Amino acid sequence: MKSEYITGNTSVNGEAIPVVSTELNTKDFLGAVMVRWGINRDRYRVNPGIYAVGSPGPGAEVFVSANYKLSFDSLRKNLQGKNGWILVLDTKGVNVWCAAGKGTFGTKELINRINIVNLDKIVSHKRLILPQLGATGVAAFKVKEETGFNVHYGPVRAADIKKFIADGYRADKEMRKVNFSFIDRVKLIPNDFVYGKFYLLAAMAVLFLLSGISAHGFSYRNFQDEGGSAILKVFLAYFAGIVITPIFLPYLPARFFSFKGFYSGTIVFLILLLTRSAGHNLFEILSWFLIITTISSFLAMNFTGSSTYTSLSGVKKEMKISIPLQIGFAFTGIGLQIAEKLIY
Amino acid sequence: MKELVYLPDVVTLNLCEATCNGCGMCIKVCPHEVFELSGKKAHIVRKDFCMECGACALNCQVKAITVNSGVGCAAGIIGGILNNTEPTCGCSDSKAACC
C-alpha cells in the first residue's frame, strides 16, 4: 500500500527509494491528535528502511529515526528544503527514547538496517546523524567497528536539526538537554487519562457498591442517595492524579510523585469539604479523604514513567516508602466507609 | 521555570576518572548535563540530575562509567515484579503505555 507521505521514487543503483514529503497534511495532524488520545497508537508506524528527502545524492546526510510515525513525521517536517536520507529502524512502532531504553532502537538493529539497505552503496561518506536520545540504545563505537559508519549524536529535538547542521554538526547545551515543560506535560495527559480507564471504572464500581451498604444489607435507597456522589468522588480523585498532578508538577511540594499526588488529592478533598460534599459525619469525611488521596497518589506515582527526570533507583526508593502507606490508607478508608454505613 | 530534579543521593552512576580518556562522549549523550570535561577528564558535576538512562555508560569506549540503568517508571517496576522480569515500561506491548 502506498502511503500518502510518499511522493515518488528516486533510483539508486537500479533500486527505487521512496521520496517523502516534508509537509505534514491534515491526515498527519489528525493522526497525531488521535495517538495522543491513545487511539491507533500501536499501529501508528512506517515501514523500516531507507527514504529520501528532496533529491539527495551520494554526499547527502543520513538521518536515523524510529518507525513510530510521530517520530518519523517530526524528522521529515524539520528537513524541509534539505536533501537527505532517512534511515528508519524497526522499533516496533515505539518512539526513539523509549525504544532506545528497550534496546530496539539499538546497536544491533542499526547495524542490521545499514546492511539490509546497503547504505554504503547509497552514500559515499561514513556519517550517520542520530537523535541524541537514541544513545541509550546505541553504542557509537560498536557501530563504527562493525560498519565503518561514524555515529554523530544530533540534538534531542528534531526542530534543532537545521541549526545543528548550520553550526557544523555541533549540538549546544540547550539542544542536548531534555526538558519537561508545561506543554510537554500537558501533551501526555490525554493518553494517561484514557490509559487508566479500566482502573477508573473498577474503582467507581467498588465505591458505588460500597455506597449501597446499610445495617440491613444492601439498600436501594442508599444507592440512590450516595451512589452518584461516590462515583463523582472517585472521578475527581482520578482527575487529581492524572490531570492536576502533571500540570502543577513543579509547584507541588515534595519530591516523591506519590506525595505530589497526595497533595493534589488533598486539594480536591478540600474543595469537596468546603462545598459540604465530603460526607455527612466525621467517619465518612475521613474515609473519603483517605480514599481520594490514595487514588490520586497512586496515579501520580505512575507518572514517573512519563516524566523525563526520574531514575530507576529513585522510583524504587519512592515505591518502597509510598506503597505501604497507600495500602494502609486504602484499607483504612474502605474500612471506615463500611463501618460508617453499618453504624449510621 | 526552575529545573526539575528528583531524589537526592540515590543515583547509582559512577565514573572512574583514572580510566577516562577524555573523549567527551558522555557529555554529548547525557540529557541532563551531568558531566563536565576539565583537565582532559570527564567529571560528574550534577549527579542528582542523572536519570540512569545508561547512554553514557553504553557509549563509553573505555568502560569508565557504570550505572544501574533502567526505566524510572513505577508502573514498569510493578509490571516487572508481577511478571518476574526486569522493570520495563510497556511502550511496545499492545496495551500498555507509560512513556
CSV table of C-alpha atoms in Angstrom, one decimal:
chain,number,residue,atom,x,y,z
A,1,MET,CA,0.0,0.0,0.0
A,2,LYS,CA,1.4,3.4,-0.9
A,3,SER,CA,1.4,5.9,1.9
A,4,GLU,CA,0.3,9.4,1.4
A,5,TYR,CA,3.6,10.9,2.6
A,6,ILE,CA,5.5,9.2,-0.2
A,7,THR,CA,5.5,11.5,-3.2
A,8,GLY,CA,7.5,9.4,-5.6
A,9,ASN,CA,10.7,7.4,-6.1
A,10,THR,CA,14.3,8.0,-6.7
A,11,SER,CA,16.5,5.4,-8.3
A,12,VAL,CA,19.9,4.4,-6.8
A,13,ASN,CA,21.8,1.6,-8.4
A,14,GLY,CA,18.6,0.4,-10.1
A,15,GLU,CA,16.7,0.3,-6.8
A,16,ALA,CA,13.7,2.5,-6.1
A,17,ILE,CA,13.9,4.5,-2.9
A,18,PRO,CA,10.7,6.3,-1.8
A,19,VAL,CA,10.8,10.0,-1.6
A,20,VAL,CA,8.8,11.5,1.3
A,21,SER,CA,7.1,14.9,1.6
A,22,THR,CA,8.4,17.4,4.2
A,23,GLU,CA,5.0,18.9,4.6
A,24,LEU,CA,2.6,17.4,7.1
A,25,ASN,CA,-1.0,17.3,5.9
A,26,THR,CA,-4.3,17.3,7.8
A,27,LYS,CA,-4.2,13.5,8.0
A,28,ASP,CA,-0.8,13.5,9.7
A,29,PHE,CA,-2.1,16.1,12.1
A,30,LEU,CA,-5.3,14.2,12.9
A,31,GLY,CA,-3.3,11.0,13.3
A,32,ALA,CA,-1.0,12.8,15.8
A,33,VAL,CA,-4.0,14.0,17.8
A,34,MET,CA,-5.6,10.6,17.9
A,35,VAL,CA,-2.3,9.0,19.0
A,36,ARG,CA,-2.2,11.5,21.9
A,37,TRP,CA,-5.5,10.1,23.0
A,38,GLY,CA,-4.3,6.6,22.7
A,39,ILE,CA,-6.2,5.8,19.5
A,40,ASN,CA,-4.4,3.6,17.0
A,41,ARG,CA,-1.2,4.3,19.0
A,42,ASP,CA,0.2,0.8,18.5
A,43,ARG,CA,-0.3,0.8,14.8
A,44,TYR,CA,1.0,4.3,14.0
A,45,ARG,CA,4.0,3.0,12.1
A,46,VAL,CA,6.1,3.5,9.0
A,47,ASN,CA,7.9,0.7,7.3
A,48,PRO,CA,11.6,0.4,8.3
A,49,GLY,CA,14.1,1.1,5.6
A,50,ILE,CA,15.6,4.0,3.6
A,51,TYR,CA,13.7,7.1,2.4
A,52,ALA,CA,14.8,10.1,0.5
A,53,VAL,CA,14.0,13.8,1.3
A,54,GLY,CA,14.3,16.3,-1.6
A,55,SER,CA,16.7,15.0,-4.2
A,56,PRO,CA,19.7,13.6,-2.3
A,57,GLY,CA,22.9,12.4,-3.9
A,58,PRO,CA,25.6,10.2,-2.5
A,59,GLY,CA,27.0,13.0,-0.4
A,60,ALA,CA,23.8,13.8,1.4
A,61,GLU,CA,23.4,13.3,5.1
A,62,VAL,CA,21.7,10.2,6.6
A,63,PHE,CA,19.3,10.8,9.5
A,64,VAL,CA,18.3,7.8,11.6
A,65,SER,CA,14.8,7.6,13.1
A,66,ALA,CA,12.3,5.2,14.6
A,67,ASN,CA,9.4,3.6,12.9
A,68,TYR,CA,6.8,5.3,15.1
A,69,LYS,CA,5.1,7.7,12.7
A,70,LEU,CA,5.1,10.6,15.2
A,71,SER,CA,9.0,10.4,15.4
A,72,PHE,CA,9.3,10.0,11.6
A,73,ASP,CA,6.9,12.9,10.9
A,74,SER,CA,8.7,15.2,13.3
A,75,LEU,CA,12.0,14.4,11.5
A,76,ARG,CA,10.8,14.9,7.9
A,77,LYS,CA,9.0,18.1,8.8
A,78,ASN,CA,12.2,19.5,10.0
A,79,LEU,CA,14.1,18.6,6.9
A,80,GLN,CA,12.1,20.9,4.7
A,81,GLY,CA,14.3,22.4,2.0
A,82,LYS,CA,17.1,19.9,2.6
A,83,ASN,CA,18.3,16.9,0.6
A,84,GLY,CA,19.0,13.9,2.7
A,85,TRP,CA,18.3,10.3,3.5
A,86,ILE,CA,16.2,8.9,6.4
A,87,LEU,CA,17.1,5.5,7.7
A,88,VAL,CA,14.1,4.2,9.7
A,89,LEU,CA,14.9,1.4,12.2
A,90,ASP,CA,12.4,-1.2,13.2
A,91,THR,CA,11.5,-0.1,16.8
A,92,LYS,CA,8.1,-1.9,16.8
A,93,GLY,CA,6.3,1.4,16.4
A,94,VAL,CA,7.9,3.0,19.5
A,95,ASN,CA,9.4,6.4,19.8
A,96,VAL,CA,13.2,6.9,19.8
A,97,TRP,CA,13.8,7.3,23.5
A,98,CYS,CA,11.6,4.5,24.8
A,99,ALA,CA,12.8,2.2,22.1
A,100,ALA,CA,16.4,3.0,22.9
A,101,GLY,CA,15.6,2.2,26.6
A,102,LYS,CA,14.4,-1.2,25.5
A,103,GLY,CA,17.2,-1.7,23.0
A,104,THR,CA,15.0,-1.9,19.9
A,105,PHE,CA,16.5,1.5,18.8
A,106,GLY,CA,19.8,-0.2,19.3
A,107,THR,CA,23.3,-1.0,18.1
A,108,LYS,CA,22.2,-4.4,16.7
A,109,GLU,CA,19.2,-3.1,14.8
A,110,LEU,CA,21.2,-0.1,13.4
A,111,ILE,CA,24.0,-2.3,12.1
A,112,ASN,CA,21.4,-4.7,10.7
A,113,ARG,CA,19.5,-2.0,8.9
A,114,ILE,CA,22.6,-0.4,7.5
A,115,ASN,CA,23.4,-3.8,5.9
A,116,ILE,CA,19.8,-4.5,4.7
A,117,VAL,CA,19.5,-1.3,2.8
A,118,ASN,CA,23.2,-1.4,1.6
A,119,LEU,CA,23.8,2.0,2.9
A,120,ASP,CA,27.4,2.0,1.7
A,121,LYS,CA,26.2,1.7,-1.8
A,122,ILE,CA,23.7,4.6,-1.4
A,123,VAL,CA,26.1,7.2,0.2
A,124,SER,CA,29.8,7.8,-0.4
A,125,HIS,CA,30.5,9.1,3.1
A,126,LYS,CA,30.5,7.4,6.5
A,127,ARG,CA,28.4,9.8,8.6
A,128,LEU,CA,25.1,9.0,10.4
A,129,ILE,CA,23.1,11.5,12.3
A,130,LEU,CA,21.2,10.0,15.2
A,131,PRO,CA,18.8,11.7,17.6
A,132,GLN,CA,20.7,12.2,20.9
A,133,LEU,CA,18.2,10.2,22.9
A,134,GLY,CA,19.0,7.1,20.7
A,135,ALA,CA,22.3,6.9,22.6
A,136,THR,CA,20.6,5.0,25.4
A,137,GLY,CA,20.4,2.1,22.9
A,138,VAL,CA,23.3,2.7,20.5
A,139,ALA,CA,27.0,2.3,21.3
A,140,ALA,CA,28.5,4.5,18.6
A,141,PHE,CA,31.9,2.9,18.8
A,142,LYS,CA,30.5,-0.5,18.1
A,143,VAL,CA,28.6,0.7,15.1
A,144,LYS,CA,31.9,2.2,13.8
A,145,GLU,CA,33.7,-1.2,14.4
A,146,GLU,CA,31.1,-3.2,12.6
A,147,THR,CA,30.1,-1.0,9.7
A,148,GLY,CA,32.7,1.8,9.4
A,149,PHE,CA,29.9,4.4,9.9
A,150,ASN,CA,30.5,7.2,12.4
A,151,VAL,CA,27.6,8.0,14.6
A,152,HIS,CA,27.0,11.7,15.3
A,153,TYR,CA,24.6,12.3,18.0
A,154,GLY,CA,22.4,15.2,17.0
A,155,PRO,CA,20.1,17.4,19.1
A,156,VAL,CA,17.3,15.9,21.3
A,157,ARG,CA,14.6,17.7,19.3
A,158,ALA,CA,14.2,17.4,15.6
A,159,ALA,CA,13.4,21.1,15.5
A,160,ASP,CA,17.0,21.9,16.2
A,161,ILE,CA,18.4,19.8,13.3
A,162,LYS,CA,18.9,22.7,10.9
A,163,LYS,CA,20.8,24.7,13.5
A,164,PHE,CA,22.8,21.6,14.4
A,165,ILE,CA,23.9,21.3,10.8
A,166,ALA,CA,24.5,25.0,10.3
A,167,ASP,CA,26.7,25.0,13.4
A,168,GLY,CA,28.9,22.3,11.9
A,169,TYR,CA,27.3,19.2,13.5
A,170,ARG,CA,27.5,20.6,17.0
A,171,ALA,CA,24.7,20.4,19.4
A,172,ASP,CA,25.0,23.2,22.0
A,173,LYS,CA,24.0,22.7,25.7
A,174,GLU,CA,20.4,23.7,25.1
A,175,MET,CA,20.0,21.3,22.2
A,176,ARG,CA,21.3,18.4,24.3
A,177,LYS,CA,19.1,18.9,27.2
A,178,VAL,CA,15.8,17.3,27.9
A,179,ASN,CA,13.1,19.5,29.5
A,180,PHE,CA,9.8,18.7,30.9
A,181,SER,CA,7.9,21.9,30.3
A,182,PHE,CA,4.2,22.7,30.9
A,183,ILE,CA,3.5,21.9,27.2
A,184,ASP,CA,5.5,18.6,27.4
A,185,ARG,CA,3.5,17.5,30.4
A,186,VAL,CA,0.1,18.6,29.1
A,187,LYS,CA,0.6,16.6,25.9
A,188,LEU,CA,0.9,13.4,28.0
A,189,ILE,CA,-2.3,13.9,29.9
A,190,PRO,CA,-4.8,12.6,27.3
A,191,ASN,CA,-3.1,9.3,26.8
A,192,ASP,CA,-2.7,8.7,30.5
A,193,PHE,CA,-6.3,9.7,31.1
A,194,VAL,CA,-7.5,7.1,28.5
A,195,TYR,CA,-5.0,4.5,29.6
A,196,GLY,CA,-6.3,4.2,33.1
A,197,LYS,CA,-9.9,4.0,32.2
A,198,PHE,CA,-10.4,0.4,33.4
A,199,TYR,CA,-8.9,1.2,36.8
A,200,LEU,CA,-11.2,4.2,37.0
A,201,LEU,CA,-14.3,2.2,36.1
A,202,ALA,CA,-13.3,-0.6,38.6
A,203,ALA,CA,-12.7,1.9,41.4
A,204,MET,CA,-16.0,3.6,40.6
A,205,ALA,CA,-17.8,0.3,40.7
A,206,VAL,CA,-16.3,-0.7,44.1
A,207,LEU,CA,-17.2,2.6,45.7
A,208,PHE,CA,-20.6,2.5,44.1
A,209,LEU,CA,-21.3,-0.9,45.6
A,210,LEU,CA,-20.0,0.2,49.0
A,211,SER,CA,-22.4,3.1,48.9
A,212,GLY,CA,-25.3,0.7,49.0
A,213,ILE,CA,-24.3,-1.0,52.2
A,214,SER,CA,-26.5,-0.4,55.2
A,215,ALA,CA,-27.0,-2.1,58.6
A,216,HIS,CA,-29.8,-4.1,57.0
A,217,GLY,CA,-27.8,-5.3,53.9
A,218,PHE,CA,-27.8,-3.6,50.6
A,219,SER,CA,-30.3,-0.7,50.4
A,220,TYR,CA,-31.7,0.6,47.2
A,221,ARG,CA,-32.2,4.0,48.8
A,222,ASN,CA,-28.6,4.2,49.7
A,223,PHE,CA,-27.5,3.5,46.1
A,224,GLN,CA,-29.9,6.2,45.0
A,225,ASP,CA,-28.7,8.8,47.6
A,226,GLU,CA,-25.0,8.1,47.7
A,227,GLY,CA,-24.0,6.1,44.6
A,228,GLY,CA,-23.7,9.0,42.2
A,229,SER,CA,-21.8,11.0,44.7
A,230,ALA,CA,-19.4,8.1,45.3
A,231,ILE,CA,-18.7,7.8,41.5
A,232,LEU,CA,-18.1,11.6,41.2
A,233,LYS,CA,-15.6,11.5,44.1
A,234,VAL,CA,-13.7,8.7,42.5
A,235,PHE,CA,-13.6,10.5,39.3
A,236,LEU,CA,-12.3,13.7,41.0
A,237,ALA,CA,-9.6,11.6,42.6
A,238,TYR,CA,-8.6,10.2,39.2
A,239,PHE,CA,-8.6,13.8,37.8
A,240,ALA,CA,-6.3,14.9,40.6
A,241,GLY,CA,-3.8,12.2,39.9
A,242,ILE,CA,-3.8,12.3,36.2
A,243,VAL,CA,-4.6,15.9,35.3
A,244,ILE,CA,-3.8,18.2,38.3
A,245,THR,CA,-0.6,16.5,39.3
A,246,PRO,CA,1.2,16.7,35.9
A,247,ILE,CA,0.0,20.3,35.4
A,248,PHE,CA,1.3,21.6,38.7
A,249,LEU,CA,4.2,19.1,39.0
A,250,PRO,CA,7.0,21.6,39.7
A,251,TYR,CA,4.8,23.5,42.2
A,252,LEU,CA,3.5,20.7,44.3
A,253,PRO,CA,5.8,20.3,47.3
A,254,ALA,CA,7.7,17.1,47.9
A,255,ARG,CA,10.0,15.2,45.5
A,256,PHE,CA,8.1,11.9,45.6
A,257,PHE,CA,5.5,11.8,42.9
A,258,SER,CA,3.2,9.9,45.2
A,259,PHE,CA,3.4,12.7,47.7
A,260,LYS,CA,2.7,15.3,45.0
A,261,GLY,CA,-0.4,13.2,44.1
A,262,PHE,CA,-1.4,13.1,47.8
A,263,TYR,CA,-1.4,16.9,47.8
A,264,SER,CA,-3.4,17.3,44.6
A,265,GLY,CA,-5.8,14.7,46.0
A,266,THR,CA,-6.0,16.8,49.2
A,267,ILE,CA,-6.9,19.9,47.1
A,268,VAL,CA,-9.8,18.0,45.6
A,269,PHE,CA,-10.9,16.8,49.0
A,270,LEU,CA,-10.8,20.3,50.4
A,271,ILE,CA,-13.0,21.6,47.6
A,272,LEU,CA,-15.5,18.8,48.5
A,273,LEU,CA,-15.2,19.7,52.1
A,274,LEU,CA,-15.8,23.4,51.5
A,275,THR,CA,-18.8,22.7,49.3
A,276,ARG,CA,-20.2,20.4,52.1
A,277,SER,CA,-20.0,17.4,49.8
A,278,ALA,CA,-17.3,15.4,51.6
A,279,GLY,CA,-19.6,13.4,53.8
A,280,HIS,CA,-22.3,13.6,56.5
A,281,ASN,CA,-20.2,12.7,59.5
A,282,LEU,CA,-16.6,12.6,60.6
A,283,PHE,CA,-16.2,8.9,59.7
A,284,GLU,CA,-17.4,9.4,56.2
A,285,ILE,CA,-15.4,12.6,55.7
A,286,LEU,CA,-12.2,10.9,56.9
A,287,SER,CA,-12.8,7.8,54.8
A,288,TRP,CA,-13.2,9.9,51.7
A,289,PHE,CA,-10.0,11.9,52.5
A,290,LEU,CA,-8.1,8.6,52.7
A,291,ILE,CA,-9.6,7.1,49.5
A,292,ILE,CA,-9.3,10.2,47.4
A,293,THR,CA,-5.7,10.9,48.4
A,294,THR,CA,-4.7,7.2,47.9
A,295,ILE,CA,-6.1,7.1,44.3
A,296,SER,CA,-4.5,10.3,43.4
A,297,SER,CA,-1.2,9.4,45.0
A,298,PHE,CA,-1.0,6.0,43.2
A,299,LEU,CA,-1.8,7.5,39.8
A,300,ALA,CA,0.7,10.3,40.3
A,301,MET,CA,3.4,7.7,41.2
A,302,ASN,CA,2.8,6.1,37.8
A,303,PHE,CA,3.5,9.5,36.2
A,304,THR,CA,7.2,8.8,37.0
A,305,GLY,CA,7.2,6.7,33.8
A,306,SER,CA,6.1,9.6,31.7
A,307,SER,CA,8.4,12.1,33.3
A,308,THR,CA,11.9,12.8,31.8
A,309,TYR,CA,13.9,13.1,35.0
A,310,THR,CA,13.2,10.1,37.3
A,311,SER,CA,15.7,7.4,37.8
A,312,LEU,CA,15.1,3.7,38.4
A,313,SER,CA,16.9,3.8,41.8
A,314,GLY,CA,14.8,6.8,42.8
A,315,VAL,CA,11.5,5.3,41.8
A,316,LYS,CA,12.3,2.1,43.7
A,317,LYS,CA,13.0,4.1,46.8
A,318,GLU,CA,9.8,6.1,46.4
A,319,MET,CA,7.8,3.0,46.0
A,320,LYS,CA,9.3,1.3,49.0
A,321,ILE,CA,8.0,4.1,51.2
A,322,SER,CA,4.8,5.0,49.4
A,323,ILE,CA,3.2,1.7,48.6
A,324,PRO,CA,2.8,0.6,52.2
A,325,LEU,CA,1.3,4.0,53.0
A,326,GLN,CA,-1.1,3.8,50.1
A,327,ILE,CA,-2.2,0.3,51.1
A,328,GLY,CA,-2.7,1.5,54.7
A,329,PHE,CA,-4.7,4.5,53.6
A,330,ALA,CA,-6.8,2.4,51.2
A,331,PHE,CA,-7.7,-0.3,53.7
A,332,THR,CA,-8.4,2.3,56.5
A,333,GLY,CA,-10.5,4.4,54.1
A,334,ILE,CA,-12.6,1.4,52.9
A,335,GLY,CA,-12.9,0.1,56.4
A,336,LEU,CA,-14.2,3.4,57.7
A,337,GLN,CA,-16.6,3.6,54.8
A,338,ILE,CA,-18.1,0.2,55.6
A,339,ALA,CA,-18.1,0.9,59.4
A,340,GLU,CA,-19.9,4.2,58.8
A,341,LYS,CA,-22.6,2.6,56.7
A,342,LEU,CA,-23.2,0.0,59.4
A,343,ILE,CA,-23.2,2.4,62.3
A,344,TYR,CA,-25.2,5.3,60.9
B,1,MET,CA,10.9,27.7,35.0
B,2,LYS,CA,13.0,26.0,37.7
B,3,GLU,CA,14.7,22.8,36.7
B,4,LEU,CA,13.1,19.6,37.9
B,5,VAL,CA,15.3,17.3,40.0
B,6,TYR,CA,14.2,14.0,41.6
B,7,LEU,CA,15.6,12.5,44.8
B,8,PRO,CA,19.0,13.3,46.3
B,9,ASP,CA,21.7,10.7,46.8
B,10,VAL,CA,20.0,7.7,45.1
B,11,VAL,CA,21.7,7.6,41.7
B,12,THR,CA,24.0,4.6,41.0
B,13,LEU,CA,26.1,6.5,38.5
B,14,ASN,CA,29.9,6.1,38.8
B,15,LEU,CA,32.8,7.4,36.8
B,16,CYS,CA,36.4,6.1,37.2
B,17,GLU,CA,38.4,9.2,36.3
B,18,ALA,CA,41.6,7.2,36.1
B,19,THR,CA,40.2,5.1,33.3
B,20,CYS,CA,38.6,8.1,31.5
B,21,ASN,CA,40.3,9.0,28.2
B,22,GLY,CA,38.6,12.4,28.0
B,23,CYS,CA,36.7,11.7,24.7
B,24,GLY,CA,33.7,13.7,25.8
B,25,MET,CA,31.1,11.3,24.5
B,26,CYS,CA,29.3,11.1,27.9
B,27,ILE,CA,28.8,14.9,27.7
B,28,LYS,CA,27.3,14.6,24.2
B,29,VAL,CA,24.8,11.9,25.1
B,30,CYS,CA,23.7,13.0,28.6
B,31,PRO,CA,20.2,14.6,28.5
B,32,HIS,CA,20.7,16.3,31.9
B,33,GLU,CA,24.2,17.9,31.8
B,34,VAL,CA,25.5,15.5,34.5
B,35,PHE,CA,29.1,15.6,33.2
B,36,GLU,CA,31.7,18.2,32.6
B,37,LEU,CA,35.1,18.0,30.9
B,38,SER,CA,38.1,19.6,32.5
B,39,GLY,CA,41.8,18.7,32.6
B,40,LYS,CA,41.1,16.1,29.8
B,41,LYS,CA,38.9,14.1,32.1
B,42,ALA,CA,35.2,13.9,32.5
B,43,HIS,CA,33.7,14.7,35.9
B,44,ILE,CA,30.3,14.1,37.4
B,45,VAL,CA,29.0,17.5,38.4
B,46,ARG,CA,25.3,17.1,38.7
B,47,LYS,CA,24.8,13.6,40.0
B,48,ASP,CA,21.3,14.1,41.4
B,49,PHE,CA,20.0,15.1,37.9
B,50,CYS,CA,21.0,11.7,36.5
B,51,MET,CA,18.0,9.6,35.4
B,52,GLU,CA,20.1,6.4,34.9
B,53,CYS,CA,19.2,6.1,31.2
B,54,GLY,CA,22.6,4.5,30.6
B,55,ALA,CA,23.5,6.3,27.4
B,56,CYS,CA,26.9,7.4,28.8
B,57,ALA,CA,27.9,4.0,30.0
B,58,LEU,CA,26.9,2.4,26.8
B,59,ASN,CA,28.9,4.9,24.7
B,60,CYS,CA,32.0,4.9,26.9
B,61,GLN,CA,34.5,3.0,24.9
B,62,VAL,CA,36.9,2.5,27.8
B,63,LYS,CA,34.2,1.5,30.2
B,64,ALA,CA,34.9,4.1,32.7
B,65,ILE,CA,31.3,4.7,33.6
B,66,THR,CA,28.9,2.3,35.4
B,67,VAL,CA,25.3,2.9,36.2
B,68,ASN,CA,22.5,0.6,37.1
B,69,SER,CA,20.3,1.7,34.3
B,70,GLY,CA,16.6,1.1,33.6
B,71,VAL,CA,13.3,2.8,33.4
B,72,GLY,CA,12.3,5.1,36.2
B,73,CYS,CA,8.7,4.1,35.9
B,74,ALA,CA,6.6,2.9,38.8
B,75,ALA,CA,4.2,1.0,36.5
B,76,GLY,CA,7.1,-0.6,34.8
B,77,ILE,CA,8.6,-1.7,38.2
B,78,ILE,CA,5.2,-3.1,39.3
B,79,GLY,CA,4.9,-4.9,35.9
B,80,GLY,CA,8.4,-6.3,36.4
B,81,ILE,CA,7.6,-7.7,39.8
B,82,LEU,CA,4.3,-9.2,38.6
B,83,ASN,CA,5.9,-10.8,35.6
B,84,ASN,CA,9.1,-11.6,37.3
B,85,THR,CA,11.2,-9.7,34.8
B,86,GLU,CA,13.4,-6.6,34.7
B,87,PRO,CA,11.4,-3.3,35.2
B,88,THR,CA,10.1,-2.5,31.7
B,89,CYS,CA,7.6,0.1,30.6
B,90,GLY,CA,5.0,-1.4,28.2
B,91,CYS,CA,5.7,1.0,25.4
B,92,SER,CA,6.0,-1.7,22.7
B,93,ASP,CA,3.4,-4.1,24.1
B,94,SER,CA,0.0,-3.9,22.6
B,95,LYS,CA,-1.9,-2.4,25.6
B,96,ALA,CA,0.5,-0.6,28.0
B,97,ALA,CA,1.6,3.0,27.6
B,98,CYS,CA,3.7,4.5,30.2
B,99,CYS,CA,6.1,6.6,28.1
